[in-house]
Amino acid sequence: MKVLVTGGAGYIGSHTVLSLLENNYDVIVYDNLVNSSIESIDRVEKLAGKKVEFIEGDICDKEKLSKVFEQFTIDAVIHFAALKAVGESAQIPLSYYQNNVYGTVCLLEVMQQHKVHNFIFSSSATVYGEENDVPYVETMKLGTPSSPYGASKVMVERVLGDLAQSNSNFRGVSLRYFNPIGAHESGQIGEDPKGIPNNLLPYVAQVAVGKREKLGIFGDDYPTKDGSCERDYLHVMDLAQGHVAALDWLNRHSEFSGVEAFNLGTGNGVSVFAIVKAFEKAIDKKIPFEVSPRRTGDLPAFWADANKANKALNWQAKRSVEQMMADTWRWQSTNPNGYLV
Ligand code: NAD
Ligand code: UDP
């Protein structure tokens, strides 16, 4: 089976490409490298001992995309390509709607033209918005996220729903990721943010390696056990395997048409303080931090009800917080400058 992976050079994409190759899928990566490096693909090829077809291109470029579908017989598309910085999305919302919404529409149009109907979308826990109670369950209504980034994910989920209504051949899966962290256990691939990291783990890892002075913990007065926010952190390799499980599910359910959402998380909330402690334990060193003001838009706590994915996809997040920390550190300490070699 041939799978087109948009955004496959990025953090989650590269780990998923490795899992796909290990499960005997052929992979074509389509990525404009706006937030990634081709080096990730080279390393994935070495780890898998297999080749990946790489095409540099933008998902908004329908002509180029069309050529890819003409050149290869594609069975399914896994769509990671998007901009993902929550804060930045409030500064340049139009770029987010252009890339994440219009880009997805372009991709879906080209897929329709070439009669490719299997589609897996990188959605996010952010689609539950501010109004739903935790844990989040797929039966809940889509919410109202506070950022343009979150709104772009809700919009795409709506687009997929409408497309499925209009086209009985469409077979879509929305995977709602919680907080992916960690790296492949080899330490060869991992998360390589450009500039100052927005997310917790890359920031902690850069403090540990001496690139940043100290971590700011955004608020210790939330209504949680220790006052800091709680999130459902899952290992990126578990998440990668969730995509393989979703593809297998589509293959097993040849009668399925429509669009189905699955939460991918562990089902547990872990606080910022607990993450810092776990990282300190993994590296046997203190992480300097200070408590700073709350970050606008942060919710106190959310985690997944992952029962649907556990049962239907036969998938479970298996790796522990300890392993997430150890693997993050292996990647960060052996690649202090990420893919810049
Ligand atoms: P990433 O930035 O590492 O990967 C995204 C990839 O898409 C990059 O390689 C980038 O170069 C590429 N890309 C961006 N715009 C493109 C365009 N217009 N055309 C072609 N390629 C383009 O991000 P990631 O963390 O791997 O996230 C992958 C997906 O998962 C995104 O859709 C993101 O919104 C979603 N997601 C991520 C998280 C997270 O915490 N990392 C959580 C929930 C959902
Ligand atoms: N966080 C923090 N300091 C940082 C980055 C993040 O305290 O430098 C906190 C943030 O407030 C949130 C949690 O860590 O409660 C996870 O944030 P991240 O941006 O990684 O993911 P989010 O859940 O916001 O998508």
XYZ file of C-alpha atoms and ligand atoms in Angstrom:
410
model
C 0.000 0.000 0.000
C 1.258 3.460 -0.923
C 0.649 6.282 1.536
C 1.114 9.973 0.822
C 2.256 11.746 3.985
C 1.963 15.537 3.894
C 4.191 17.241 6.456
C 6.119 13.979 6.797
C 9.454 15.702 7.482
C 8.088 17.289 10.673
C 8.104 16.057 14.245
C 5.116 13.689 14.327
C 5.296 13.028 10.580
C 8.877 11.714 10.645
C 8.128 9.291 13.503
C 4.993 8.119 11.712
C 6.856 7.611 8.433
C 9.272 5.338 10.309
C 6.381 3.314 11.774
C 4.756 3.042 8.341
C 7.980 1.764 6.757
C 8.397 -0.734 9.590
C 4.883 -1.962 8.834
C 5.669 -2.401 5.132
C 3.819 0.617 3.789
C 5.458 2.518 0.901
C 5.722 6.191 1.723
C 5.761 9.398 -0.300
C 6.458 12.515 1.755
C 5.173 15.878 0.506
C 6.471 18.792 2.583
C 7.506 22.404 1.918
C 10.056 22.247 4.783
C 8.732 25.484 6.297
C 9.200 24.008 9.773
C 11.429 20.991 9.188
C 14.606 19.682 7.634
C 15.187 17.047 4.965
C 17.757 15.564 7.359
C 14.853 13.973 9.303
C 13.927 11.937 6.230
C 17.541 10.837 5.678
C 17.654 9.596 9.261
C 14.306 7.816 8.990
C 15.568 6.024 5.867
C 18.696 4.908 7.735
C 16.702 3.687 10.747
C 14.251 1.761 8.572
C 16.783 0.590 5.989
C 14.226 1.631 3.341
C 13.765 4.504 0.912
C 11.194 7.276 1.093
C 10.033 9.219 -1.963
C 10.407 12.901 -1.030
C 8.725 15.760 -2.886
C 9.257 19.346 -1.791
C 5.991 21.203 -2.276
C 3.213 23.201 -0.718
C -0.240 21.697 -0.124
C -1.733 24.928 -1.509
C -0.050 24.171 -4.869
C -2.783 22.047 -6.473
C -0.882 21.639 -9.743
C 2.131 20.136 -8.030
C -0.059 17.968 -5.827
C -1.951 16.731 -8.877
C 1.303 15.649 -10.494
C 2.102 13.543 -7.431
C -1.247 11.759 -7.722
C -0.606 11.225 -11.454
C 2.883 9.850 -10.870
C 1.982 7.430 -8.069
C -0.985 5.187 -7.322
C -1.831 6.459 -3.869
C -4.053 4.375 -1.591
C -4.314 6.700 1.399
C -3.245 10.133 2.610
C -2.053 11.031 6.104
C -2.244 14.791 6.429
C 0.125 16.407 8.946
C 1.081 19.541 7.008
C -0.016 22.604 8.957
C 1.281 25.535 10.962
C 0.990 24.733 14.664
C 2.160 27.554 16.951
C -0.844 28.621 19.030
C 0.561 32.053 19.983
C 1.761 32.856 16.467
C -1.668 31.983 15.088
C -3.107 35.027 16.879
C -0.438 37.255 15.258
C -0.835 35.940 11.706
C -4.277 34.283 11.603
C -4.603 34.530 7.823
C -1.482 32.385 7.324
C -3.013 29.780 9.630
C -6.351 29.697 7.807
C -4.521 29.677 4.455
C -2.193 26.777 5.331
C -4.397 24.732 7.598
C -7.867 25.223 6.112
C -7.375 26.276 2.475
C -4.374 23.904 2.152
C -6.489 20.996 3.389
C -9.300 21.906 0.987
C -6.769 21.915 -1.904
C -5.515 18.492 -0.878
C -9.059 17.082 -0.576
C -9.974 18.487 -4.009
C -6.972 16.868 -5.658
C -7.726 13.598 -3.849
C -11.323 13.704 -5.150
C -10.117 14.367 -8.699
C -7.894 11.296 -8.482
C -10.492 9.156 -6.694
C -8.426 8.676 -3.559
C -10.798 8.432 -0.603
C -8.819 7.240 2.437
C -7.815 10.207 4.579
C -6.270 10.519 8.043
C -6.209 13.996 9.546
C -4.010 15.408 12.343
C -6.583 16.939 14.599
C -6.082 18.036 18.169
C -7.601 17.962 21.642
C -8.009 21.701 21.170
C -11.190 21.019 19.114
C -13.014 20.319 22.398
C -12.636 24.028 23.152
C -13.363 25.592 26.489
C -16.911 24.386 27.012
C -16.499 20.608 27.340
C -15.805 18.813 30.634
C -12.842 16.464 31.114
C -12.076 13.795 30.195
C -12.851 14.587 26.583
C -14.945 11.999 24.714
C -15.491 11.855 20.950
C -19.279 12.074 21.416
C -18.933 15.651 22.706
C -19.783 18.544 20.387
C -16.914 20.422 18.764
C -16.070 23.370 21.007
C -14.772 26.899 20.532
C -10.983 26.966 20.849
C -9.455 30.263 21.933
C -6.835 30.480 19.150
C -7.012 30.735 15.347
C -4.872 27.552 15.297
C -7.526 25.661 17.271
C -10.284 27.186 15.162
C -8.518 25.966 11.999
C -8.665 22.379 13.323
C -12.391 22.698 14.124
C -13.010 24.116 10.629
C -11.224 21.213 8.958
C -13.208 18.704 11.018
C -16.380 20.448 9.789
C -15.116 20.354 6.191
C -14.504 16.615 6.527
C -18.016 16.086 7.924
C -19.599 18.004 5.045
C -17.456 16.224 2.474
C -18.462 12.846 3.896
C -22.135 13.893 3.665
C -21.749 14.822 0.009
C -19.524 11.968 -1.137
C -20.377 8.451 -0.012
C -16.938 7.204 -1.073
C -15.073 9.383 1.409
C -13.406 7.490 4.279
C -11.969 9.919 6.793
C -10.396 9.566 10.216
C -9.690 12.532 12.511
C -7.059 11.673 15.072
C -7.301 14.079 17.983
C -3.846 14.177 19.515
C -3.343 15.180 23.119
C 0.243 16.259 24.030
C 2.851 14.307 22.049
C 6.370 14.424 23.514
C 9.519 12.286 23.440
C 11.540 10.999 20.539
C 12.409 7.746 18.812
C 14.366 5.545 21.215
C 17.444 5.646 18.937
C 17.850 9.385 19.652
C 18.229 9.907 15.887
C 14.936 11.735 15.290
C 12.987 14.061 17.545
C 11.375 17.460 17.881
C 13.462 20.298 16.460
C 11.659 23.597 17.045
C 12.916 26.689 15.242
C 13.706 29.583 17.623
C 12.361 29.728 21.165
C 10.272 26.605 21.856
C 6.573 27.208 22.551
C 5.937 23.786 24.034
C 6.905 22.574 27.472
C 9.159 19.586 26.753
C 11.403 21.165 24.100
C 11.853 24.127 26.446
C 12.756 21.907 29.416
C 15.177 19.935 27.226
C 16.892 23.122 26.009
C 17.300 24.334 29.596
C 18.813 20.956 30.484
C 21.315 21.150 27.638
C 22.293 24.726 28.598
C 20.723 26.548 25.632
C 18.190 28.393 27.825
C 18.734 29.742 31.311
C 15.553 28.658 33.058
C 12.046 27.430 32.465
C 9.060 29.670 33.082
C 6.173 27.718 34.589
C 3.027 29.451 33.397
C 0.965 29.689 36.575
C 0.857 27.792 39.882
C -2.579 28.950 41.003
C -4.812 26.766 38.836
C -7.481 24.620 40.510
C -5.348 21.471 40.136
C -3.528 19.198 42.596
C -0.311 21.250 42.636
C -1.577 24.477 41.032
C 0.095 23.962 37.642
C -1.763 22.903 34.475
C -2.368 19.230 33.737
C -2.103 17.687 30.275
C -2.267 14.206 28.751
C 1.308 13.643 27.502
C 1.838 10.699 25.177
C 4.999 9.298 23.593
C 5.398 10.299 19.947
C 6.113 6.669 18.961
C 2.796 5.595 20.514
C 1.182 8.377 18.510
C 2.992 7.233 15.350
C 1.685 3.719 15.904
C -1.803 5.191 16.318
C -1.633 6.231 12.654
C -0.690 2.726 11.567
C -3.598 1.431 13.678
C -5.958 3.910 11.981
C -4.799 2.816 8.515
C -5.258 -0.835 9.512
C -8.756 0.062 10.764
C -9.631 1.637 7.394
C -8.285 -1.455 5.627
C -10.286 -3.816 7.868
C -13.513 -1.799 7.395
C -13.892 -1.799 3.638
C -17.633 -1.086 4.078
C -16.978 2.106 6.067
C -17.661 5.522 4.627
C -17.979 8.798 6.492
C -15.653 10.356 9.012
C -14.746 9.006 12.412
C -12.871 10.793 15.231
C -10.543 9.095 17.721
C -8.774 10.568 20.729
C -5.125 9.560 20.955
C -3.926 10.035 24.521
C -3.065 8.021 27.610
C -6.124 8.988 29.649
C -4.000 10.558 32.428
C -3.376 14.179 33.322
C 0.162 15.090 34.423
C 1.072 18.507 35.872
C 3.857 20.835 34.724
C 5.626 20.417 38.085
C 5.403 16.615 37.744
C 6.939 16.806 34.246
C 9.821 18.918 35.535
C 10.425 16.436 38.393
C 10.316 13.459 36.028
C 12.804 15.122 33.689
C 15.137 15.966 36.580
C 15.010 12.325 37.647
C 15.788 11.114 34.125
C 18.872 13.325 33.782
C 19.863 13.362 37.469
C 20.154 17.156 37.410
C 18.031 20.107 38.562
C 16.104 22.191 36.023
C 16.161 25.861 37.017
C 12.659 27.342 36.829
C 10.561 30.243 37.978
C 6.812 30.559 38.229
C 5.631 33.177 35.746
C 2.159 34.528 34.920
C -0.477 32.313 33.332
C -0.325 32.048 29.521
C -3.407 33.451 27.808
C -5.751 30.753 26.559
C -4.347 27.875 28.673
C -6.990 25.584 30.171
C -6.319 24.286 33.725
C -6.481 20.578 32.898
C -7.559 18.203 30.159
C -6.972 14.607 29.250
C -8.429 12.012 26.911
C -11.008 9.355 27.305
C -9.107 6.985 25.017
C -11.527 4.044 25.210
C -12.761 4.389 21.643
C -9.256 4.115 20.151
C -8.353 1.358 22.638
C -11.290 -0.763 21.523
C -11.880 0.055 17.866
C -8.284 0.636 16.748
C -6.829 -1.890 19.162
C -4.384 0.841 20.116
C -3.075 1.960 23.462
C -0.440 4.480 24.544
C 2.034 2.123 26.208
C 5.162 4.100 26.954
C 5.628 5.613 30.436
C 6.384 9.214 31.405
C 9.878 7.978 32.436
C 10.483 6.681 28.921
C 9.178 9.924 27.397
C 11.735 11.850 29.461
C 14.632 9.471 28.793
C 13.985 9.504 25.033
C 13.621 13.309 24.926
C 16.948 13.604 26.682
C 18.702 11.094 24.426
C 17.592 13.076 21.366
C 18.367 16.516 22.859
C 21.736 15.625 24.372
C 23.068 13.882 21.260
C 21.614 16.541 18.914
C 21.895 19.827 20.876
C 21.331 21.753 17.632
C 18.623 19.467 16.319
C 19.060 18.544 12.648
C 21.630 21.301 12.059
C 24.740 19.182 11.457
P 5.732 20.126 12.500
O 5.737 21.591 12.261
O 6.949 19.496 13.033
O 5.295 19.360 11.169
C 4.457 19.935 10.207
C 5.114 19.730 8.855
O 4.279 20.287 7.843
C 6.464 20.432 8.740
O 7.404 19.518 8.203
C 6.202 21.595 7.788
O 7.357 21.888 7.023
C 5.067 21.036 6.934
N 4.183 22.061 6.355
C 3.596 23.117 6.990
N 2.839 23.807 6.119
C 2.946 23.178 4.915
C 2.396 23.417 3.630
N 1.599 24.464 3.396
N 2.706 22.554 2.631
C 3.521 21.497 2.851
N 4.080 21.236 4.035
C 3.796 22.065 5.061
O 4.475 19.821 13.460
P 4.059 18.474 14.212
O 4.174 18.714 15.655
O 4.742 17.307 13.603
O 2.503 18.460 13.867
C 1.975 17.704 12.797
C 0.467 17.888 12.763
O -0.097 17.495 14.009
C 0.008 19.322 12.542
O -1.142 19.305 11.730
C -0.339 19.791 13.929
O -1.291 20.821 13.919
C -0.911 18.519 14.529
N -0.857 18.466 15.992
C 0.341 18.617 16.622
C 0.403 18.577 18.017
C 1.722 18.756 18.748
O 1.698 18.962 19.954
N 2.868 18.652 18.103
C -0.768 18.370 18.749
C -1.977 18.215 18.071
C -2.002 18.264 16.682
N 4.148 25.444 29.800
C 4.939 26.096 30.731
N 6.093 26.680 30.298
C 6.509 26.648 28.992
C 5.684 25.971 28.058
C 4.504 25.393 28.504
O 4.611 26.139 31.917
O 7.560 27.212 28.664
C 2.907 24.792 30.265
C 1.641 25.331 29.603
O 1.100 26.384 30.370
C 0.740 24.113 29.586
C 1.701 22.917 29.522
O 2.981 23.426 29.906
O 0.040 24.020 30.787
C 1.789 22.309 28.138
O 2.023 23.358 27.212
P 2.346 23.080 25.698
O 2.514 24.410 25.029
O 3.482 22.120 25.597
O 1.051 22.316 25.175
P -0.488 22.760 25.101
O -1.218 21.867 26.042
O -0.586 24.194 25.464
O -0.839 22.495 23.686
